[in-house]
XYZ file of C-alpha atoms in Angstrom:
591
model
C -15.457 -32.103 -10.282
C -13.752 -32.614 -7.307
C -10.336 -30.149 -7.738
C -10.804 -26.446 -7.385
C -10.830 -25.086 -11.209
C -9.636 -21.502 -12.314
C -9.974 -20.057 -16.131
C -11.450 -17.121 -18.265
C -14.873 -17.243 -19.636
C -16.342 -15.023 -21.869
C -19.451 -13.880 -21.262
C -20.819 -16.309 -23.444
C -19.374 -19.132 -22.518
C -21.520 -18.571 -19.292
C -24.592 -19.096 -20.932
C -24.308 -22.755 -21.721
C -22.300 -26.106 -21.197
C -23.042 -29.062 -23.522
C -25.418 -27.220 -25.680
C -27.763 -26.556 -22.565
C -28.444 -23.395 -20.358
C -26.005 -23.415 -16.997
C -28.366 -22.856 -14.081
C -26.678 -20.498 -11.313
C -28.058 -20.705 -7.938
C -28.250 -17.671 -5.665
C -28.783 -19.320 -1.727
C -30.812 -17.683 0.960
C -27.735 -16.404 2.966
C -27.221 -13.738 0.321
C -29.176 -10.563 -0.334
C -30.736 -9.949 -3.410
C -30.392 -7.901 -6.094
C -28.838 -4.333 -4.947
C -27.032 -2.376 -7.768
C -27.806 0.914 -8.634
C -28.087 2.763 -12.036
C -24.796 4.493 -11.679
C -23.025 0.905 -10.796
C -24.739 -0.291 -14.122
C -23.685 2.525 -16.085
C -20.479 2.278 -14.867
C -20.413 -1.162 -16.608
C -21.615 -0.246 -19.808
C -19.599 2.821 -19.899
C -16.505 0.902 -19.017
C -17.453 -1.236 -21.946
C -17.979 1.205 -24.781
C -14.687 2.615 -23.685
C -13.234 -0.302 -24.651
C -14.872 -1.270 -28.199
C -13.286 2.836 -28.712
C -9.930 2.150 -27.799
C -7.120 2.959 -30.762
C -4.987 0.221 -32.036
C -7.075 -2.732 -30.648
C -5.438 -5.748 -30.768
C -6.738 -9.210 -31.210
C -6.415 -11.035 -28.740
C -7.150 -7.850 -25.540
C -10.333 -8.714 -23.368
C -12.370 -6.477 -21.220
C -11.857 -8.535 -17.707
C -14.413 -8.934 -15.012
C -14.009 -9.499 -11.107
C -13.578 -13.203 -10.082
C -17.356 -15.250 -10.078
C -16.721 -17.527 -7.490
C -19.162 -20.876 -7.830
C -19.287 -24.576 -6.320
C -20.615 -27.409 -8.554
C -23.653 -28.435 -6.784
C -26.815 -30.804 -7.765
C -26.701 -30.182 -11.784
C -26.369 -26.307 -10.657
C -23.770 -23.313 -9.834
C -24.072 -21.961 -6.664
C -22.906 -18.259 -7.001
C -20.741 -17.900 -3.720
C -19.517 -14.130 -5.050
C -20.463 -11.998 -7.988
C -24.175 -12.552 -7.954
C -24.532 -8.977 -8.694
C -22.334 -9.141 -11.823
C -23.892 -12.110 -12.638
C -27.607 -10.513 -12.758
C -26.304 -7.737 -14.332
C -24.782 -9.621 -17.368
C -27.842 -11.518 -17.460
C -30.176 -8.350 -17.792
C -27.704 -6.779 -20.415
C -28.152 -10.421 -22.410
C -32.185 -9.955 -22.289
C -31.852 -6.527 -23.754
C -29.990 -7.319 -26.558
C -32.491 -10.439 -26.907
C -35.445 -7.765 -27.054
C -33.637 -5.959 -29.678
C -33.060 -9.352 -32.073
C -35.253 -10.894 -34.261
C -36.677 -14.275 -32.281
C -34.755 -16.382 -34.714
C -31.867 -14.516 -33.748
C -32.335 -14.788 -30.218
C -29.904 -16.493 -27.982
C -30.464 -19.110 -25.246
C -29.678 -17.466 -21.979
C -28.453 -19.016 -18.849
C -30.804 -19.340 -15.989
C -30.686 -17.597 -12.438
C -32.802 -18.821 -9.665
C -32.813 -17.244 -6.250
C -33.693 -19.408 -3.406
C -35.903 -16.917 -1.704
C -36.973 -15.477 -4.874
C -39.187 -18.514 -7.196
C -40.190 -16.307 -9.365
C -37.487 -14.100 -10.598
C -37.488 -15.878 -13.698
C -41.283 -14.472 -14.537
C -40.541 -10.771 -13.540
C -37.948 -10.842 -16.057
C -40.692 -11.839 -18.711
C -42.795 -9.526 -16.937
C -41.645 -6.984 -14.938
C -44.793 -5.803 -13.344
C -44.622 -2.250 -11.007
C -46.695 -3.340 -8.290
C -44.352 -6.341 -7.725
C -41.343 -3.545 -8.086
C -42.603 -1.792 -5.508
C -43.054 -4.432 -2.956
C -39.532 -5.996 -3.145
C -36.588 -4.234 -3.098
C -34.346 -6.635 -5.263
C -37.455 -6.669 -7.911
C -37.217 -2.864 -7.728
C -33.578 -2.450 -8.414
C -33.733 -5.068 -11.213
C -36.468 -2.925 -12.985
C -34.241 0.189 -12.583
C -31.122 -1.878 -13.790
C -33.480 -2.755 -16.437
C -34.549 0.702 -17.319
C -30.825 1.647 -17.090
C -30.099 -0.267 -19.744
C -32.390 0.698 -21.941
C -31.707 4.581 -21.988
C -28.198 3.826 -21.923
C -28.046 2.047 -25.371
C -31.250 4.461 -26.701
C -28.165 7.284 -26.800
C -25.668 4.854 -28.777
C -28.025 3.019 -31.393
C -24.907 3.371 -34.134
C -22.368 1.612 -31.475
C -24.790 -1.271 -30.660
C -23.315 -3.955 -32.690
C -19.631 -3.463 -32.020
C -20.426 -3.177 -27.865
C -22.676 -6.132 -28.480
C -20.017 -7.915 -30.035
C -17.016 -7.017 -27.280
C -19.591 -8.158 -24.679
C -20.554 -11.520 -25.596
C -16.737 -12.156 -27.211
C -13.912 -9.828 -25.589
C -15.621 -9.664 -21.676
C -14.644 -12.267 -19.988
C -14.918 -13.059 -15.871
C -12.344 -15.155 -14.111
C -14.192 -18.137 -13.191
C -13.357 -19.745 -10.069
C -14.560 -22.861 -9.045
C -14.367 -24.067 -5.245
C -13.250 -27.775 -4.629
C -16.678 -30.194 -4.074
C -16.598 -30.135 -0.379
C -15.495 -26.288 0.142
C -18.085 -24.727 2.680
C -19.692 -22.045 0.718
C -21.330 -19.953 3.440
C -17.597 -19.677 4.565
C -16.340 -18.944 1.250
C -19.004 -16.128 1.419
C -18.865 -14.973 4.392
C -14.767 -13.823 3.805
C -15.592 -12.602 0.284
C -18.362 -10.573 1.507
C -19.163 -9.713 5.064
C -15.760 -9.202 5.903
C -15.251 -7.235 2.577
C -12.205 -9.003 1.541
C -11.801 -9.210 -1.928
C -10.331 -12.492 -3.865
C -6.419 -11.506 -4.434
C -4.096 -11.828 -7.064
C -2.159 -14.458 -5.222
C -5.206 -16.544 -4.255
C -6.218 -16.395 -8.068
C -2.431 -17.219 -9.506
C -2.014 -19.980 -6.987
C -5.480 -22.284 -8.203
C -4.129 -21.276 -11.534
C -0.664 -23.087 -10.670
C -2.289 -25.875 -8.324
C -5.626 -26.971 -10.422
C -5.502 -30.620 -11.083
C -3.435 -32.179 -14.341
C -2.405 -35.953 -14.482
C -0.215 -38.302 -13.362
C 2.104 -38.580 -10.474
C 5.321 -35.760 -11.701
C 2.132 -33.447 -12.208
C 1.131 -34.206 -8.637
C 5.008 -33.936 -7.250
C 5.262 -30.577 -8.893
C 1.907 -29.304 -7.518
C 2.839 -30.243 -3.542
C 6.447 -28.719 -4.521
C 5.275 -24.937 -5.344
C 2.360 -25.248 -2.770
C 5.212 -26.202 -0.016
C 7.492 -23.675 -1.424
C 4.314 -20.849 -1.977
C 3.701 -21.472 1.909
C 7.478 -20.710 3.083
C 7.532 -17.241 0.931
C 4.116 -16.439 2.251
C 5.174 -16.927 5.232
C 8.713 -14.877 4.620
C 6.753 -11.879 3.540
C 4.121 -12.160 6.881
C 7.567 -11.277 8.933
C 6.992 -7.450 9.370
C 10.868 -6.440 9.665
C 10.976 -8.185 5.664
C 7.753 -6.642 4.866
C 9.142 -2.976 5.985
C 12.033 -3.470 4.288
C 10.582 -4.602 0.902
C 7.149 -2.123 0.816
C 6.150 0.886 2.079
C 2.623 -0.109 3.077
C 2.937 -1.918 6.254
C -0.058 -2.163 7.372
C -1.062 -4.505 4.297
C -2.619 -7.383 5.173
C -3.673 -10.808 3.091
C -1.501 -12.196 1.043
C 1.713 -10.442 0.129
C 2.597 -12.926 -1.840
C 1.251 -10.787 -4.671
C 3.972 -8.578 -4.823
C 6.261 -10.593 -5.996
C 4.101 -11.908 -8.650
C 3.394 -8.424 -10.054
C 7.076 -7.300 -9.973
C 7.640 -10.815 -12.503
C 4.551 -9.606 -14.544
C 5.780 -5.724 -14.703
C 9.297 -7.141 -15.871
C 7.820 -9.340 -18.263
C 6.226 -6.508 -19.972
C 2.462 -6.038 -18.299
C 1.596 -2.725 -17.803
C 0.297 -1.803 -14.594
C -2.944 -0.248 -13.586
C -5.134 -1.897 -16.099
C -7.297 -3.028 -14.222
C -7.717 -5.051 -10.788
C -6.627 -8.784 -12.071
C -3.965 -7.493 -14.511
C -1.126 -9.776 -13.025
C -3.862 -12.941 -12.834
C -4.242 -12.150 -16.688
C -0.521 -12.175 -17.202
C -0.149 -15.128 -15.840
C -3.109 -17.269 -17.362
C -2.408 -16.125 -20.134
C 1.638 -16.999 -20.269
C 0.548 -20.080 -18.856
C -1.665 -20.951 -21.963
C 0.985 -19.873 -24.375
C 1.005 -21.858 -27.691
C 4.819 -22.491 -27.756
C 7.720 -25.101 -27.891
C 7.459 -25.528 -24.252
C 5.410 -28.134 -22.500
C 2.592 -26.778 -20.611
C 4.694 -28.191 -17.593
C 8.104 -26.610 -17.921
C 6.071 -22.953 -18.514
C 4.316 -23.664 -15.186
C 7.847 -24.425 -13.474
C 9.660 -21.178 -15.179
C 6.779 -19.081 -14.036
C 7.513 -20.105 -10.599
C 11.361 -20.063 -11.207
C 10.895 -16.180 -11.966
C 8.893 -15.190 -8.923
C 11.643 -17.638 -6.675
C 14.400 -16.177 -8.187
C 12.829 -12.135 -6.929
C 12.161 -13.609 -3.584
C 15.921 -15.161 -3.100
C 17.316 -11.907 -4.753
C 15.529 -9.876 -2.277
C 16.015 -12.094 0.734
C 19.796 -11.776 -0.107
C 19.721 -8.088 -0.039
C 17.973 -8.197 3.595
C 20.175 -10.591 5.005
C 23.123 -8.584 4.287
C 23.314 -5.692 6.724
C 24.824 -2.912 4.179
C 22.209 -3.874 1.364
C 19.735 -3.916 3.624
C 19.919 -0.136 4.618
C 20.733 0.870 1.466
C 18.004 -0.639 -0.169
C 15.292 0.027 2.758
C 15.861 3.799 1.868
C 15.792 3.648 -2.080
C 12.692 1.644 -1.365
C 11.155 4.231 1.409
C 11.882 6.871 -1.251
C 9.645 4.970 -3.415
C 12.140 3.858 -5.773
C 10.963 1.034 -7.791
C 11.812 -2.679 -7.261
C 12.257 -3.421 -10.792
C 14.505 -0.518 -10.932
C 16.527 -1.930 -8.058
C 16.703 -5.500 -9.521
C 18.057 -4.168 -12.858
C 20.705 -2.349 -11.551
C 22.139 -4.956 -9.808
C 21.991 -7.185 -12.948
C 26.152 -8.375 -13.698
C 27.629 -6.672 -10.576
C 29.012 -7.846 -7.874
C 27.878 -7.320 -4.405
C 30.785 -4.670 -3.499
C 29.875 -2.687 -7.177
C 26.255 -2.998 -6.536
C 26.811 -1.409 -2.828
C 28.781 1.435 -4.612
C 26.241 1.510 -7.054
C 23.085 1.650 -4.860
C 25.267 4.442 -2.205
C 25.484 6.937 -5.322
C 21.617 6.364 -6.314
C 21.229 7.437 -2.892
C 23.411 10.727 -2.589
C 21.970 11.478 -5.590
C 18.448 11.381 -4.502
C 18.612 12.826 -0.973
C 21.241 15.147 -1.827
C 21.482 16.082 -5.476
C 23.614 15.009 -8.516
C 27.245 16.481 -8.250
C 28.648 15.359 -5.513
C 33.339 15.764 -6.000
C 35.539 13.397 -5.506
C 38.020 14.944 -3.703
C 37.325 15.000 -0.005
C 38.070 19.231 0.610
C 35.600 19.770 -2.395
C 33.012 16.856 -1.281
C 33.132 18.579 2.039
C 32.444 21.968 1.155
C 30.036 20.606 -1.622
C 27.924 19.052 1.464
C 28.333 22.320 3.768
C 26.146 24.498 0.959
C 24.271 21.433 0.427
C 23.034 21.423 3.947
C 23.204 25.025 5.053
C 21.139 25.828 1.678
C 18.090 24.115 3.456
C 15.060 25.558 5.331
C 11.833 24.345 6.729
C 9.535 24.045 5.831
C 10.438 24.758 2.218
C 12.669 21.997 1.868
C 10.809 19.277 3.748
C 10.745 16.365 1.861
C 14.676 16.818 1.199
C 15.133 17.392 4.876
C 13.113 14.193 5.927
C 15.294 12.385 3.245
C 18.645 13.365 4.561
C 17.999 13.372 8.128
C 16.942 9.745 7.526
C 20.112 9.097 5.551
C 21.727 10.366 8.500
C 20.486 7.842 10.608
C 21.479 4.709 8.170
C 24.770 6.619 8.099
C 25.359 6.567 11.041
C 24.373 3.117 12.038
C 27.143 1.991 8.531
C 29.955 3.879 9.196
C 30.958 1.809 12.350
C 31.936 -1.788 11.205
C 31.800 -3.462 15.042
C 28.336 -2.477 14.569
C 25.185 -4.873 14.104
C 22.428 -2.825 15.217
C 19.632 -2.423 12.297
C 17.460 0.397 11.844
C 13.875 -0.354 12.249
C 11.813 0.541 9.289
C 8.977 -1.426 10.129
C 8.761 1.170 13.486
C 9.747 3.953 11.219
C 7.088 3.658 8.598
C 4.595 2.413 10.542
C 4.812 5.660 13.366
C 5.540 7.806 10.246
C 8.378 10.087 12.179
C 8.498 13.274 10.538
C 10.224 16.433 11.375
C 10.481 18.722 14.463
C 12.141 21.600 15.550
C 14.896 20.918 18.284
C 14.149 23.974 19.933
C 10.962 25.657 18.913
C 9.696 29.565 19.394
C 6.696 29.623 18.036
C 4.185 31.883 20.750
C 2.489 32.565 17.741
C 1.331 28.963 16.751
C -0.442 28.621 20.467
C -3.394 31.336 19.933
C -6.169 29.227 21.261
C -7.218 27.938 24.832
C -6.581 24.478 23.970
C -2.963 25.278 22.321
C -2.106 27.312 25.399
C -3.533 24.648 28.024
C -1.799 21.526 26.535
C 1.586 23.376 26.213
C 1.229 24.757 30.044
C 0.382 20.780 31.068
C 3.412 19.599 29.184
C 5.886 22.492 30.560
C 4.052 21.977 34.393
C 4.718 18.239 34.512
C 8.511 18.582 33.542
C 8.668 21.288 36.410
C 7.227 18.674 38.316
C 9.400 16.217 37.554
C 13.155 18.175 37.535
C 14.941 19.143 40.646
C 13.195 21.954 41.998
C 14.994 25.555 43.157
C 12.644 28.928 43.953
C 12.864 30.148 40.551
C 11.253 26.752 39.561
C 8.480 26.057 41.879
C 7.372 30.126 41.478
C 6.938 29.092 38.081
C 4.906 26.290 38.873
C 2.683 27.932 41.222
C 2.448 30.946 38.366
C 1.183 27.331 36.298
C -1.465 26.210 38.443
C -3.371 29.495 39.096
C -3.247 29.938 34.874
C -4.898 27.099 34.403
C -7.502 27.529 36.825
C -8.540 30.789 35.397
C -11.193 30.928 33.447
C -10.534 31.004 29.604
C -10.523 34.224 28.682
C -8.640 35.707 31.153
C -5.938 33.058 30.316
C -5.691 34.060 27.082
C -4.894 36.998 27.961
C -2.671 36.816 30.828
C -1.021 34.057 28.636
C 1.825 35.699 26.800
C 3.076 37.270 30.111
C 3.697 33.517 31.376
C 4.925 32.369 28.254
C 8.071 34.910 28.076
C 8.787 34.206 31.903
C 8.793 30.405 31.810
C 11.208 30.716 27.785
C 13.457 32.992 29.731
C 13.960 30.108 32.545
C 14.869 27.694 29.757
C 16.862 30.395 28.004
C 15.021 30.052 24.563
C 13.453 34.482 24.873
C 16.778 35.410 22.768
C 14.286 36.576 20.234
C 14.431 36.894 16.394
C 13.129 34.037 14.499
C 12.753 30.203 14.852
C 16.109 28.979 13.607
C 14.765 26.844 10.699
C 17.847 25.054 9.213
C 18.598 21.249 9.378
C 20.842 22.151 12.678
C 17.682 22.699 14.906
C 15.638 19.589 13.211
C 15.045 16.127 14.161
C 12.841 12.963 13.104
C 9.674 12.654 15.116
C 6.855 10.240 15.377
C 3.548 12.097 14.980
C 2.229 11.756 17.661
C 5.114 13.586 19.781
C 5.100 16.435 16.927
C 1.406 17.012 17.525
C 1.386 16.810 20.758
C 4.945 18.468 21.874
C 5.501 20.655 19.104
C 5.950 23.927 20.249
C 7.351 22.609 23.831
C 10.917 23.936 25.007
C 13.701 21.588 24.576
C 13.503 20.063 27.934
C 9.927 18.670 27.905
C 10.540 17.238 24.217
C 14.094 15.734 25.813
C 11.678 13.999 28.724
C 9.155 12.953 25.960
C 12.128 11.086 23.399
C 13.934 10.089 26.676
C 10.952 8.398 27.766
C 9.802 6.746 24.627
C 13.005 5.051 24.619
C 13.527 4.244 28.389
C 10.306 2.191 27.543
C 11.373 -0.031 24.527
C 9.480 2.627 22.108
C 11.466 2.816 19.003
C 12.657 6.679 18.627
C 15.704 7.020 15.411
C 19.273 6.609 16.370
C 20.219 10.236 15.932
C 16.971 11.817 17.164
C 17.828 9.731 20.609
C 21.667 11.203 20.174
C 20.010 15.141 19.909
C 18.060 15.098 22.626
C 21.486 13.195 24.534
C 23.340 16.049 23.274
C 25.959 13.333 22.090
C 26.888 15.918 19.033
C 27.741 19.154 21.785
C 31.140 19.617 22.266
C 30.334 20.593 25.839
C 27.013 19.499 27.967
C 26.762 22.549 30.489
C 23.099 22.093 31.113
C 20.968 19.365 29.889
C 17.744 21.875 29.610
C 19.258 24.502 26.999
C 20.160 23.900 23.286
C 22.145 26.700 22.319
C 23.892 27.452 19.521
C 27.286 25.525 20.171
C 24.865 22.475 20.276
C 23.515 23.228 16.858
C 26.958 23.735 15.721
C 28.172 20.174 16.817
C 25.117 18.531 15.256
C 25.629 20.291 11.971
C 28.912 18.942 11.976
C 28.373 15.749 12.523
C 25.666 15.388 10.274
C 28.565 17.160 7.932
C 31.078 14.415 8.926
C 28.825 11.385 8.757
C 27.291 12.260 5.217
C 30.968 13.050 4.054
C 32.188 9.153 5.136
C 29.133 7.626 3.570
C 29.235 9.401 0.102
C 33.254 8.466 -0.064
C 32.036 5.224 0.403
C 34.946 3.743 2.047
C 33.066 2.049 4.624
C 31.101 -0.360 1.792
C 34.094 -3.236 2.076
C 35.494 -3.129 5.523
């Protein structure tokens, strides 16, 4: 044939095509035989699982990975899934051995290029050869595998004989005559990239039917298939829509298991589930032509993909939906709440999913008791305790923030966001305790000299300094030792020795990419200012309101860039107060 052909075979279909044994070719540039007795067990336990599930119904299958072939010289060449392939065929033989000969089944045949006679170690499966090649030796202990494993179940032989001949089934996927198989290969295998959902669904909505409106409607969906492909490869859209960025292949997927979820499959059950969904609501027996359930199908998954673009395009949506989907909110559970509304309800709708989320259920109405509401709300937090609701408001905070101000058409950048993973950091950290080791005490030294370095310099300062160098040219354990002594001298020059404990509420805590909080976490305020002020001088994406912190944007009164004192944490509290306050009232959503 000349098309590429996708479609489910059971595992008997594979044995033979107009009444005659299918011969599958294995080609030199594969290895041979390599799975191991708990990879065959696996199968067959996987399998007898199945024949033991409760309320089986008629028409469920037990699916296999993809078996990826090319039609070639009165053959199959196997270009993925020769393993599978031998294995079924060994499992076949058994049951063989176990029949009667007249009961016996013709099998298919398997021929290895560099490997002529396979076919008589299966009749014979001789220990010297075993030992000599390594494919021939883990055949005979796939072999033996097999053998003990259905020894334990003789009273459940029957009904797993009968599931895996009739209700196992592989995806069979047939290249195009003319598709280079070594390259075929070489992606399925060397590189380790498996066949995808999307590559499977799309032969199963391109493979060859006849006449010309079958042809028009095949170059339609492959030109339209391309364009959201392509949509999804944009990493801003990707960000927005998933939490994964770092996803590669086709994303295309996605959208074709968010149709399949809503159309009732359930998820999980097993690698090809949303293939299965759709070849088999493809090859429903109904009053529609085979035609118009091919163009639905594709309707559906257009229809989520122009939804969703919508809700990106449009600036409000867009950060309202980026966090309900960073807070792993489900799509499906987005898309049905926005059934019937209009965009402005949907907005209102979406803003009170959120304030319930990051900040609870219960927010008032009425702006004196929404205030106050939000004030024990946020003063009721502490970290570490309350880190996940900390990292959810103080990103809220930042879409807030970028909402409340309609002039405004900056977008925050969830593809940096997610990808960094910014988490959260102390403005202003005393934590001597946290820097017990040579290495903790070295690197936080470093990071202290270099801002010394790099400020204007007065006595007090280049003492300090000086004290710096000869520290870290000590040896290490007089360092350690003579460390605390420096510590206290160089906190009292950025005013942070006041003592008592690290002031843990959401007043003294940022968003920070890893990286920073690994590396500057227990620095003074002025070396982490240099650090943010730094990332951003240079293009590096650093949140809105981190950037404003370290800016000291929120102080009613900037006396000294290097401190953060308490009427600093006072003026970020309350505009974290403010901000949250106009977003819940939601007045913002229509101007």
């Amino acid at each position: 044939m000349s098309e590429q052909n996708i479609r489910l075979r059971t595992v008997d279909e594979l044995r033979l095509e107009d009444g005659q044994p299918i011969r599958y070719f294995v080609a030199a540039y594969q290895r041979g035989y390599r799975w191991t007795a708990t990879q065959v067990t696996q199968l067959l336990d996987d399998l007898h699982e199945f024949t033991q599930r409760k309320n089986p119904q008629p028409n469920e299958y037990y699916c296999l990975q993809p078996l990826v072939l090319l039609a070639k010289d009165g053959a199959y060449e196997v270009v993925d899934g020769q393993q599978r392939l031998t294995t079924l065929l060994l499992i076949l033989r058994h049951f063989n051995e176990r029949a009667a000969e007249k009961y016996r089944l013709p099998l298919y045949v398997l021929e290895y290029e560099t490997r002529p006679d396979l076919l008589a170690f299966l009749e014979d499966p001789k220990p010297e050869l075993a030992a000599k090649r390594i494919d021939y030796f883990h055949i005979a202990q796939a072999m033996k595998t097999i053998e003990e494993w259905f020894e334990q179940r003789e009273s459940d032989v029957e009904a797993i004989k009968d599931t895996f001949r009739n209700k196992t089934k592989v995806i069979w996927f047939q290249l195009a005559t003319g598709e280079p198989a070594v390259a075929a290969f070489t992606r399925l295998n060397v590189g380790k990239i498996a066949l995808t959902n999307g590559e499977l669904i799309r032969a199963l909505f391109l493979r060859a039917a006849p006449g010309e409106a079958a042809e028009r409607r095949r170059m339609q969906i492959a030109y339209e298939w391309d364009l959201v492909e392509k949509a999804l490869q944009d990493p801003a859209f990707w960000a927005f829509l998933h939490n994964d960025t770092g996803r590669g292949g086709s994303r295309i997927d996605f959208l074709f298991d968010l149709a399949a979820r809503e159309q009732g499959m359930t998820p999980g059950t097993n690698d090809y589930a949303t293939f299965n969904h759709f070849n088999e609501k493809l090859a429903e027996k109904d009053n529609e032509s085979a035609e118009r359930r091919l163009m639905n199908a594709w309707l559906d998954v257009k229809r989520i993909y122009m939804l969703l673009s919508e809700w990106f395009e449009d600036r409000r949506l867009f950060h309202l939906v980026g966090f309900l989907i960073w807070d792993e909110m489900d799509v499906n559970d987005l898309r049905r709440m926005a059934a019937g509304n209009r965009k402005s309800e949907l907005k209102q709708k979406f803003r009170a999913k959120i304030v319930e989320r990051a900040l609870g259920a219960g927010a008032p109405v009425e702006p004196d008791a929404l205030r106050a509401w939000l004030a024990d709300r946020l003063d009721g937090l502490a970290y570490p305790r309350d880190r996940v609701r900390i990292r959810a408001i103080l990103l809220l905070f930042n879409l807030a923030t970028l909402l409340q101000h309609p002039q405004s058409n900056v977008r925050f950048h969830f593809e940096s966001f997610k990808t960094a993973r910014w988490d959260i950091e102390h403005v202003r950290s005393v934590a001597s305790a946290e820097l017990g080791s040579p290495k903790l005490q070295t690197d936080w030294l470093t990071h202290t000299q270099r801002y010394l370095t790099l400020a204007a310099q007065d006595a007090e300062a280049s003492a300090l300094q000086a004290k710096i160098e000869a520290h870290l040219a000590m040896p290490a354990k007089e360092g350690v030792a003579a460390f605390e002594a420096l510590y206290g001298a160089l906190l009292a020059h950025f005013k942070e020795d006041d003592g008592g404990e690290p002031d843990n509420s959401i007043a003294n805590l940022a968003l920070l990419d890893q990286e920073t909080n690994r590396s500057y976490k227990n620095a003074v305020f002025p070396v982490k200012r240099q650090r943010v002020l730094e990332l951003d001088e240079h293009g590096v994406f650093v949140p809105h309101c981190t950037r404003n912190v370290f800016l000291k944007c929120y102080s009613p009164q900037v006396d000294h860039t290097m401190y953060w004192t308490q009427p600093d944490r006072d003026g970020y509290r309350k505009e974290l107060l403010e901000t949250l306050h106009t977003f819940i009232s939601g007045g913002w959503i229509n101007v």
